[in-house]
């Protein structure tokens, strides 16, 4: 007992010293300091067993295990095997320390990890990260769990040259899943920030998307979609989760984005979140940006296209940015998508509402222009053109856009119209840049809209 109390007092002193900025680096560089701190919080092979159940752990557990097996036959080989099994059953040294000593040690490691220069050396210390994670699963009190979440988040920041590859460690991922569901809002936020930091590496995004068949994605989706006014304290965690999903969608590895596109409910959750009454603006911004990114990646004949189009129809009420309008435009830039879009239930009505968005200002004008250009791209396809010409909202949107631009374009030659008429029925490219035209030239954009209106009227 005296030794336990001595260790507890030493760890308390170390925790106080770790708060001093000038002491953080010398402490981390002190010979064997990290190794002994790691041993103090080592709680591996921890089992909360029922009374009367066999116990494996600690010296006593190992001795009883050997004793219980000693009566078995098998000679020297069997005896060696029994000793090996007993050694494996030995519990971590941290289980013989006081809870206060373990907490002081975790606090010390948390403070040391706050210094960027210490993080990589701490991550390279064998067992350090694993033992911090075990504290989340094994400690009875919530305070060590909260402190462990902060320590893991600090370590996940890495340094300017390294993004820690924590996604390789299943124990870390399982720990993050547990922390994301904690009631404490700060703990949830730290866990989500850790996932975001890990997702800054493309290779890590694949492992995050793969883990337990999308369990981490599902946890992020649930957090983003929890639009409960009573739980406003987790708004920051929701914003971090939405940012993490967007960050993963920007991965250049196709497996990551494919798994996200095919994850059940992800696209719909993003769309529904945009309509939430109690959702913060930052969350909605990331959700709309993610939908735009997915629209640039998903195309016919991918299975996820139907879910994407349904999500865009639901999200068409979002006009704070032009992300949803640009998502429609990105989809229409692929020729094979146009007929599918025209046939999709409610899509033409949603697109026409975006094109008829009321208001003034550059942002509103971008929404209207992107929507009209999406309609123009769809009108290049004969079958889609026939469906577009029958929609009253589409005709009204193009008419309003054409007459709105006409006053500023009266000085353009009629020859510009004839040049465009020969190319509106073909797709110059499928990169989302709408053919060979300069999209930044407003005069060309307005002429394209006028040509599209003329073709739709001709198809009536």
Short mmCIF file of C-alpha atoms in Angstrom, two decimals:
data_model
loop_
_atom_site.label_atom_id
_atom_site.label_comp_id
_atom_site.label_asym_id
_atom_site.label_seq_id
_atom_site.Cartn_x
_atom_site.Cartn_y
_atom_site.Cartn_z
CA UNK A 1 0.00 0.00 0.00
CA UNK A 2 2.82 2.40 0.84
CA UNK A 3 4.34 1.83 -2.58
CA UNK A 4 1.00 2.55 -4.28
CA UNK A 5 0.64 5.81 -2.37
CA UNK A 6 4.23 6.75 -3.21
CA UNK A 7 3.57 6.21 -6.91
CA UNK A 8 0.36 8.22 -6.61
CA UNK A 9 2.20 11.17 -5.04
CA UNK A 10 4.95 11.06 -7.66
CA UNK A 11 2.43 11.04 -10.51
CA UNK A 12 0.67 14.02 -8.93
CA UNK A 13 3.93 15.97 -8.92
CA UNK A 14 4.58 14.98 -12.55
CA UNK A 15 1.08 16.11 -13.53
CA UNK A 16 1.75 19.53 -11.99
CA UNK A 17 5.13 19.86 -13.71
CA UNK A 18 3.60 18.86 -17.07
CA UNK A 19 1.50 22.03 -16.95
CA UNK A 20 4.66 24.18 -17.17
CA UNK A 21 5.38 24.94 -20.86
CA UNK A 22 9.16 24.90 -20.35
CA UNK A 23 9.02 21.48 -18.69
CA UNK A 24 7.03 19.59 -21.35
CA UNK A 25 9.85 18.80 -23.73
CA UNK A 26 12.50 17.91 -21.08
CA UNK A 27 10.02 15.57 -19.41
CA UNK A 28 9.26 13.80 -22.67
CA UNK A 29 12.97 13.46 -23.45
CA UNK A 30 13.86 12.19 -19.98
CA UNK A 31 15.24 8.63 -20.19
CA UNK A 32 12.54 5.98 -19.58
CA UNK A 33 9.98 8.60 -18.53
CA UNK A 34 7.44 7.61 -21.21
CA UNK A 35 8.08 3.91 -20.61
CA UNK A 36 7.26 4.13 -16.92
CA UNK A 37 4.25 6.37 -17.47
CA UNK A 38 3.00 3.81 -19.98
CA UNK A 39 3.35 1.01 -17.44
CA UNK A 40 1.41 2.91 -14.78
CA UNK A 41 -1.69 3.09 -17.01
CA UNK A 42 -1.30 -0.42 -18.45
CA UNK A 43 -4.63 -2.15 -17.72
CA UNK A 44 -4.53 -4.90 -20.32
CA UNK A 45 -6.23 -8.22 -19.54
CA UNK A 46 -8.66 -6.36 -17.32
CA UNK A 47 -11.81 -8.41 -16.64
CA UNK A 48 -14.79 -7.58 -14.49
CA UNK A 49 -15.90 -11.11 -13.68
CA UNK A 50 -18.83 -12.41 -11.69
CA UNK A 51 -18.24 -13.89 -8.24
CA UNK A 52 -17.13 -17.49 -8.47
CA UNK A 53 -15.90 -17.18 -12.03
CA UNK A 54 -12.29 -18.13 -12.84
CA UNK A 55 -9.90 -15.19 -12.49
CA UNK A 56 -6.99 -14.53 -14.85
CA UNK A 57 -4.98 -11.46 -14.00
CA UNK A 58 -2.17 -10.30 -11.81
CA UNK A 59 0.30 -12.46 -9.94
CA UNK A 60 -2.36 -14.25 -8.01
CA UNK A 61 -4.31 -14.98 -11.14
CA UNK A 62 -1.24 -16.37 -12.84
CA UNK A 63 -0.37 -18.56 -9.87
CA UNK A 64 -3.87 -19.93 -9.55
CA UNK A 65 -3.90 -20.56 -13.29
CA UNK A 66 -0.71 -22.60 -13.06
CA UNK A 67 -1.99 -24.43 -9.99
CA UNK A 68 -5.26 -25.32 -11.67
CA UNK A 69 -3.41 -26.73 -14.64
CA UNK A 70 -0.67 -28.48 -12.70
CA UNK A 71 -2.69 -31.62 -12.24
CA UNK A 72 -2.95 -32.22 -15.96
CA UNK A 73 -0.74 -34.77 -17.61
CA UNK A 74 1.52 -34.15 -20.57
CA UNK A 75 5.12 -34.05 -19.38
CA UNK A 76 7.61 -31.19 -19.82
CA UNK A 77 6.08 -29.86 -23.05
CA UNK A 78 2.66 -29.53 -21.48
CA UNK A 79 4.20 -27.85 -18.43
CA UNK A 80 5.97 -25.29 -20.63
CA UNK A 81 2.70 -24.64 -22.45
CA UNK A 82 0.88 -24.12 -19.14
CA UNK A 83 3.52 -21.62 -18.00
CA UNK A 84 3.23 -19.71 -21.28
CA UNK A 85 -0.55 -19.48 -20.96
CA UNK A 86 -0.22 -18.29 -17.37
CA UNK A 87 2.27 -15.61 -18.41
CA UNK A 88 -0.08 -14.34 -21.08
CA UNK A 89 -2.88 -14.14 -18.51
CA UNK A 90 -0.85 -11.79 -16.31
CA UNK A 91 -2.60 -8.42 -16.08
CA UNK A 92 -1.01 -5.05 -16.75
CA UNK A 93 0.87 -3.34 -13.95
CA UNK A 94 -1.56 -0.44 -13.99
CA UNK A 95 -4.21 -2.63 -12.35
CA UNK A 96 -2.06 -2.66 -9.20
CA UNK A 97 -1.93 1.14 -9.07
CA UNK A 98 -4.53 3.41 -7.53
CA UNK A 99 -7.12 5.00 -9.77
CA UNK A 100 -5.75 8.41 -8.79
CA UNK A 101 -2.26 7.40 -9.94
CA UNK A 102 -3.58 6.27 -13.32
CA UNK A 103 -5.57 9.48 -13.72
CA UNK A 104 -2.55 11.63 -12.81
CA UNK A 105 -0.52 9.76 -15.40
CA UNK A 106 -3.13 10.20 -18.12
CA UNK A 107 -3.30 13.92 -17.28
CA UNK A 108 0.48 14.11 -17.54
CA UNK A 109 0.47 12.45 -20.96
CA UNK A 110 -2.35 14.73 -22.10
CA UNK A 111 -0.35 17.81 -21.13
CA UNK A 112 2.83 16.49 -22.76
CA UNK A 113 0.92 15.72 -25.99
CA UNK A 114 -0.22 19.34 -26.16
CA UNK A 115 3.31 20.22 -27.30
CA UNK A 116 3.73 19.48 -31.00
CA UNK A 117 7.40 18.51 -30.61
CA UNK A 118 6.48 15.66 -28.24
CA UNK A 119 3.72 13.93 -30.20
CA UNK A 120 5.61 11.73 -32.62
CA UNK A 121 8.02 10.46 -29.95
CA UNK A 122 5.03 9.65 -27.75
CA UNK A 123 3.29 7.81 -30.58
CA UNK A 124 6.45 5.80 -31.15
CA UNK A 125 6.54 4.67 -27.50
CA UNK A 126 5.38 1.05 -27.45
CA UNK A 127 1.99 0.61 -25.79
CA UNK A 128 1.44 4.26 -24.87
CA UNK A 129 -1.49 4.94 -27.21
CA UNK A 130 -3.02 1.51 -26.58
CA UNK A 131 -2.94 2.00 -22.82
CA UNK A 132 -4.57 5.42 -23.10
CA UNK A 133 -7.33 3.77 -25.13
CA UNK A 134 -7.71 1.00 -22.54
CA UNK A 135 -8.40 3.63 -19.92
CA UNK A 136 -11.56 4.58 -21.84
CA UNK A 137 -12.81 1.00 -21.69
CA UNK A 138 -11.59 0.00 -18.24
CA UNK A 139 -11.85 3.02 -15.94
CA UNK A 140 -15.04 3.29 -13.90
CA UNK A 141 -14.98 7.08 -13.53
CA UNK A 142 -15.91 9.41 -16.38
CA UNK A 143 -13.08 11.87 -15.65
CA UNK A 144 -10.25 9.57 -16.86
CA UNK A 145 -12.29 8.84 -19.99
CA UNK A 146 -12.64 12.54 -20.73
CA UNK A 147 -8.94 13.10 -20.11
CA UNK A 148 -8.06 10.13 -22.36
CA UNK A 149 -10.23 11.54 -25.15
CA UNK A 150 -8.29 14.81 -24.94
CA UNK A 151 -4.96 12.95 -24.93
CA UNK A 152 -5.89 10.96 -28.03
CA UNK A 153 -7.02 14.14 -29.77
CA UNK A 154 -3.74 15.90 -28.93
CA UNK A 155 -1.73 12.98 -30.27
CA UNK A 156 -3.84 12.82 -33.45
CA UNK A 157 -2.70 16.33 -34.39
CA UNK A 158 0.78 14.97 -35.17
CA UNK A 159 3.14 17.65 -36.42
CA UNK A 160 3.67 19.70 -39.57
CA UNK A 161 5.25 16.78 -41.42
CA UNK A 162 3.26 13.80 -40.16
CA UNK A 163 -0.36 12.71 -39.94
CA UNK A 164 -0.50 9.87 -37.40
CA UNK A 165 -1.72 6.62 -38.95
CA UNK A 166 -4.03 5.81 -36.08
CA UNK A 167 -6.51 4.17 -38.45
CA UNK A 168 -4.25 1.11 -38.54
CA UNK A 169 -5.03 0.45 -34.88
CA UNK A 170 -8.38 -1.26 -34.31
CA UNK A 171 -8.26 -0.50 -30.59
CA UNK A 172 -8.03 3.22 -31.35
CA UNK A 173 -10.97 3.07 -33.77
CA UNK A 174 -13.08 1.09 -31.31
CA UNK A 175 -12.23 3.62 -28.61
CA UNK A 176 -13.27 6.53 -30.84
CA UNK A 177 -16.59 4.82 -31.55
CA UNK A 178 -17.21 4.56 -27.82
CA UNK A 179 -16.24 8.18 -27.18
CA UNK A 180 -18.44 9.53 -29.99
CA UNK A 181 -21.46 8.12 -28.15
CA UNK A 182 -20.53 9.55 -24.73
CA UNK A 183 -22.96 11.95 -23.08
CA UNK A 184 -20.33 14.57 -22.32
CA UNK A 185 -20.32 17.05 -25.26
CA UNK A 186 -16.62 17.88 -24.86
CA UNK A 187 -15.71 14.19 -25.02
CA UNK A 188 -17.77 13.71 -28.17
CA UNK A 189 -16.19 16.75 -29.76
CA UNK A 190 -12.66 15.54 -28.98
CA UNK A 191 -13.43 12.13 -30.47
CA UNK A 192 -14.82 13.62 -33.68
CA UNK A 193 -11.88 16.01 -33.99
CA UNK A 194 -9.59 12.99 -33.67
CA UNK A 195 -11.39 11.25 -36.54
CA UNK A 196 -11.10 14.44 -38.58
CA UNK A 197 -7.36 14.67 -37.93
CA UNK A 198 -6.89 11.04 -38.90
CA UNK A 199 -8.95 11.57 -42.06
CA UNK A 200 -6.49 14.22 -43.26
CA UNK A 201 -4.51 11.35 -44.81
CA UNK A 202 -5.99 9.62 -47.85
CA UNK A 203 -4.80 6.20 -46.73
CA UNK A 204 -6.48 6.72 -43.39
CA UNK A 205 -9.81 7.60 -45.03
CA UNK A 206 -9.94 4.17 -46.65
CA UNK A 207 -9.43 2.42 -43.33
CA UNK A 208 -12.03 4.63 -41.65
CA UNK A 209 -14.55 3.84 -44.38
CA UNK A 210 -13.78 0.12 -44.24
CA UNK A 211 -13.78 -0.37 -40.49
CA UNK A 212 -16.48 -2.80 -39.43
CA UNK A 213 -18.29 -2.26 -42.72
CA UNK A 214 -18.83 1.48 -42.26
CA UNK A 215 -19.46 1.68 -38.51
CA UNK A 216 -17.46 4.90 -38.17
CA UNK A 217 -19.33 6.48 -41.08
CA UNK A 218 -22.60 5.47 -39.45
CA UNK A 219 -21.56 7.09 -36.15
CA UNK A 220 -20.73 10.34 -37.97
CA UNK A 221 -24.01 10.25 -39.90
CA UNK A 222 -26.02 9.73 -36.70
CA UNK A 223 -24.30 12.67 -35.07
CA UNK A 224 -24.83 14.98 -38.04
CA UNK A 225 -28.48 13.97 -38.35
CA UNK A 226 -29.39 14.41 -34.68
CA UNK A 227 -31.46 17.59 -35.03
CA UNK A 228 -32.80 17.71 -31.48
CA UNK A 229 -33.32 21.19 -29.95
CA UNK A 230 -32.81 19.73 -26.48
CA UNK A 231 -29.28 18.60 -27.39
CA UNK A 232 -27.98 21.96 -28.60
CA UNK A 233 -24.84 21.41 -26.51
CA UNK A 234 -23.48 19.03 -29.17
CA UNK A 235 -23.66 21.52 -32.05
CA UNK A 236 -19.88 21.81 -32.13
CA UNK A 237 -19.52 18.04 -32.38
CA UNK A 238 -22.10 18.01 -35.21
CA UNK A 239 -20.12 20.63 -37.10
CA UNK A 240 -16.91 18.64 -36.64
CA UNK A 241 -18.66 15.46 -37.81
CA UNK A 242 -20.04 17.21 -40.91
CA UNK A 243 -16.58 18.60 -41.65
CA UNK A 244 -15.09 15.12 -41.27
CA UNK A 245 -17.54 13.64 -43.78
CA UNK A 246 -16.72 16.43 -46.22
CA UNK A 247 -13.01 15.87 -45.67
CA UNK A 248 -13.39 12.16 -46.43
CA UNK A 249 -15.44 12.91 -49.56
CA UNK A 250 -12.48 14.91 -50.90
CA UNK A 251 -10.27 11.81 -50.83
CA UNK A 252 -8.57 10.96 -54.12
CA UNK A 253 -8.93 7.24 -53.40
CA UNK A 254 -11.99 5.93 -55.21
CA UNK A 255 -12.69 3.20 -52.66
CA UNK A 256 -13.28 5.82 -49.97
CA UNK A 257 -15.76 7.84 -52.01
CA UNK A 258 -17.45 4.69 -53.37
CA UNK A 259 -18.02 3.39 -49.86
CA UNK A 260 -19.41 6.75 -48.83
CA UNK A 261 -21.70 6.94 -51.84
CA UNK A 262 -23.04 3.44 -51.17
CA UNK A 263 -23.36 3.87 -47.41
CA UNK A 264 -27.04 3.51 -46.56
CA UNK A 265 -28.65 6.77 -45.51
CA UNK A 266 -25.59 9.03 -45.80
CA UNK A 267 -26.76 11.12 -48.76
CA UNK A 268 -30.31 11.34 -47.46
CA UNK A 269 -29.05 12.42 -44.03
CA UNK A 270 -27.07 15.27 -45.60
CA UNK A 271 -30.16 16.44 -47.51
CA UNK A 272 -32.50 16.22 -44.52
CA UNK A 273 -29.99 18.08 -42.35
CA UNK A 274 -30.14 21.01 -44.78
CA UNK A 275 -33.87 21.29 -44.01
CA UNK A 276 -33.42 21.06 -40.22
CA UNK A 277 -34.86 23.89 -38.16
CA UNK A 278 -32.39 23.55 -35.31
CA UNK A 279 -29.25 22.91 -37.35
CA UNK A 280 -26.42 25.42 -37.29
CA UNK A 281 -25.26 27.21 -40.43
CA UNK A 282 -21.79 25.63 -40.29
CA UNK A 283 -23.25 22.11 -40.32
CA UNK A 284 -25.44 22.96 -43.32
CA UNK A 285 -22.52 24.47 -45.22
CA UNK A 286 -20.50 21.27 -44.91
CA UNK A 287 -23.50 19.09 -45.81
CA UNK A 288 -24.20 21.07 -48.99
CA UNK A 289 -20.53 21.02 -49.95
CA UNK A 290 -20.41 17.24 -49.48
CA UNK A 291 -23.46 16.74 -51.70
CA UNK A 292 -21.82 18.87 -54.39
CA UNK A 293 -18.64 16.80 -54.13
CA UNK A 294 -20.55 13.52 -54.38
CA UNK A 295 -22.46 14.84 -57.40
CA UNK A 296 -19.14 15.34 -59.15
CA UNK A 297 -18.22 11.70 -58.55
CA UNK A 298 -21.46 9.73 -58.95
CA UNK A 299 -22.73 9.07 -62.45
CA UNK A 300 -24.62 6.49 -64.47
CA UNK A 301 -24.58 3.48 -64.07
CA UNK A 302 -23.49 3.72 -60.40
CA UNK A 303 -26.04 2.29 -57.97
CA UNK A 304 -25.85 5.36 -55.76
CA UNK A 305 -27.10 7.75 -58.44
CA UNK A 306 -30.76 7.26 -57.55
CA UNK A 307 -30.07 8.04 -53.89
CA UNK A 308 -28.04 11.09 -54.90
CA UNK A 309 -30.77 12.52 -57.13
CA UNK A 310 -33.37 11.97 -54.40
CA UNK A 311 -31.09 13.73 -51.93
CA UNK A 312 -30.59 16.68 -54.28
CA UNK A 313 -34.36 17.02 -54.75
CA UNK A 314 -34.81 17.20 -50.97
CA UNK A 315 -31.89 19.60 -50.60
CA UNK A 316 -33.13 21.98 -53.30
CA UNK A 317 -34.47 24.34 -50.64
CA UNK A 318 -30.87 25.31 -49.78
CA UNK A 319 -29.95 28.59 -51.46
CA UNK A 320 -27.48 30.14 -49.01
CA UNK A 321 -24.72 28.87 -51.29
CA UNK A 322 -24.74 27.58 -54.86
CA UNK A 323 -23.58 24.08 -53.85
CA UNK A 324 -26.86 22.27 -54.59
CA UNK A 325 -27.38 24.15 -57.87
CA UNK A 326 -23.81 23.29 -58.85
CA UNK A 327 -24.48 19.68 -57.87
CA UNK A 328 -27.33 19.55 -60.40
CA UNK A 329 -25.06 21.15 -62.95
CA UNK A 330 -22.30 18.61 -62.26
CA UNK A 331 -24.74 15.77 -62.78
CA UNK A 332 -26.03 17.27 -66.03
CA UNK A 333 -22.49 17.57 -67.38
CA UNK A 334 -22.48 13.78 -67.92
CA UNK A 335 -24.50 12.98 -71.02
CA UNK A 336 -25.76 9.62 -69.74
CA UNK A 337 -27.21 11.29 -66.65
CA UNK A 338 -29.52 13.72 -68.43
CA UNK A 339 -32.40 11.40 -69.32
CA UNK A 340 -32.26 9.77 -65.88
CA UNK A 341 -32.42 13.19 -64.29
CA UNK A 342 -35.35 14.27 -66.44
CA UNK A 343 -37.29 11.13 -65.48
CA UNK A 344 -36.46 11.31 -61.76
CA UNK A 345 -39.53 12.15 -59.68
CA UNK A 346 -39.64 15.79 -58.61
CA UNK A 347 -36.22 16.70 -60.01
CA UNK A 348 -37.39 19.10 -62.73
CA UNK A 349 -39.65 20.93 -60.29
CA UNK A 350 -36.84 21.22 -57.77
CA UNK A 351 -34.43 22.47 -60.42
CA UNK A 352 -36.91 25.05 -61.68
CA UNK A 353 -37.46 26.35 -58.14
CA UNK A 354 -33.73 26.85 -57.77
CA UNK A 355 -33.62 28.67 -61.09
CA UNK A 356 -36.46 30.93 -59.93
CA UNK A 357 -34.89 31.69 -56.54
CA UNK A 358 -35.98 35.10 -55.33
CA UNK A 359 -33.63 37.66 -53.92
CA UNK A 360 -30.77 39.94 -54.85
CA UNK A 361 -27.03 39.67 -54.55
CA UNK A 362 -24.16 37.75 -56.07
CA UNK A 363 -24.87 34.52 -54.16
CA UNK A 364 -28.49 34.33 -55.29
CA UNK A 365 -27.46 35.09 -58.86
CA UNK A 366 -24.98 32.21 -58.75
CA UNK A 367 -27.74 29.83 -57.65
CA UNK A 368 -30.02 30.93 -60.49
CA UNK A 369 -27.29 30.83 -63.13
CA UNK A 370 -25.98 27.39 -62.12
CA UNK A 371 -29.51 25.99 -62.18
CA UNK A 372 -30.26 27.45 -65.60
CA UNK A 373 -26.98 26.10 -66.96
CA UNK A 374 -27.91 22.65 -65.62
CA UNK A 375 -31.18 22.90 -67.53
CA UNK A 376 -29.30 24.00 -70.65
CA UNK A 377 -26.98 20.99 -70.44
CA UNK A 378 -29.95 18.65 -70.08
CA UNK A 379 -31.68 20.27 -73.06
CA UNK A 380 -28.90 19.07 -75.37
CA UNK A 381 -30.27 15.54 -75.15
CA UNK A 382 -33.30 14.90 -77.41
CA UNK A 383 -35.25 12.70 -74.99
CA UNK A 384 -34.55 14.95 -72.03
CA UNK A 385 -35.48 18.01 -74.09
CA UNK A 386 -38.95 16.59 -74.70
CA UNK A 387 -39.54 16.18 -70.97
CA UNK A 388 -38.10 19.60 -70.14
CA UNK A 389 -40.41 21.31 -72.65
CA UNK A 390 -43.45 19.92 -70.84
CA UNK A 391 -42.48 21.37 -67.47
CA UNK A 392 -43.99 24.79 -66.86
CA UNK A 393 -41.45 25.75 -64.19
CA UNK A 394 -38.50 24.97 -66.48
CA UNK A 395 -39.89 27.12 -69.30
CA UNK A 396 -40.65 29.96 -66.90
CA UNK A 397 -37.14 29.81 -65.39
CA UNK A 398 -35.41 29.95 -68.78
CA UNK A 399 -37.73 32.69 -69.98
CA UNK A 400 -37.06 34.82 -66.94
CA UNK A 401 -33.32 34.21 -67.19
CA UNK A 402 -33.31 35.07 -70.90
CA UNK A 403 -35.20 38.33 -70.55
CA UNK A 404 -33.24 39.26 -67.45
CA UNK A 405 -29.98 39.07 -69.35
CA UNK A 406 -31.28 40.53 -72.58
CA UNK A 407 -30.93 44.16 -71.51
CA UNK A 408 -27.24 43.70 -70.79
CA UNK A 409 -26.60 41.81 -74.01
CA UNK A 410 -28.32 43.97 -76.62
CA UNK A 411 -25.03 44.89 -78.22
CA UNK A 412 -24.08 41.28 -79.04
CA UNK A 413 -24.17 40.22 -82.64
CA UNK A 414 -26.69 37.70 -83.93
CA UNK A 415 -23.73 35.70 -85.16
CA UNK A 416 -22.99 34.57 -81.60
CA UNK A 417 -26.36 32.83 -81.55
CA UNK A 418 -25.70 30.99 -84.80
CA UNK A 419 -22.31 29.78 -83.54
CA UNK A 420 -23.87 28.22 -80.47
CA UNK A 421 -26.84 26.63 -82.21
CA UNK A 422 -24.60 24.17 -83.97
CA UNK A 423 -23.10 22.88 -80.74
CA UNK A 424 -25.95 22.80 -78.21
CA UNK A 425 -26.96 19.29 -79.21
CA UNK A 426 -23.53 17.82 -78.45
CA UNK A 427 -21.49 17.36 -75.30
CA UNK A 428 -18.05 18.86 -75.74
CA UNK A 429 -16.72 17.25 -72.56
CA UNK A 430 -17.86 15.46 -69.42
CA UNK A 431 -15.58 17.17 -66.94
CA UNK A 432 -18.30 19.42 -65.49
CA UNK A 433 -17.03 22.50 -67.36
CA UNK A 434 -19.97 22.53 -69.78
CA UNK A 435 -18.20 22.05 -73.06
CA UNK A 436 -15.65 24.32 -74.66
CA UNK A 437 -17.28 27.54 -73.49
CA UNK A 438 -15.80 29.92 -70.97
CA UNK A 439 -18.16 29.63 -68.00
CA UNK A 440 -16.92 32.89 -66.54
CA UNK A 441 -18.16 34.86 -69.54
CA UNK A 442 -21.67 35.95 -68.61
CA UNK A 443 -22.56 36.86 -72.18
CA UNK A 444 -21.90 33.34 -73.39
CA UNK A 445 -23.84 31.89 -70.49
CA UNK A 446 -26.87 34.01 -71.23
CA UNK A 447 -26.75 33.09 -74.91
CA UNK A 448 -26.62 29.42 -74.05
CA UNK A 449 -29.75 29.85 -71.93
CA UNK A 450 -31.52 31.63 -74.76
CA UNK A 451 -30.62 28.88 -77.20
CA UNK A 452 -31.86 26.25 -74.74
CA UNK A 453 -35.18 28.11 -74.43
CA UNK A 454 -35.50 28.30 -78.20
CA UNK A 455 -34.89 24.56 -78.52
CA UNK A 456 -37.40 23.72 -75.81
CA UNK A 457 -40.06 25.87 -77.44
CA UNK A 458 -39.33 24.10 -80.71
CA UNK A 459 -39.81 20.72 -79.02
CA UNK A 460 -43.27 21.57 -77.71
#
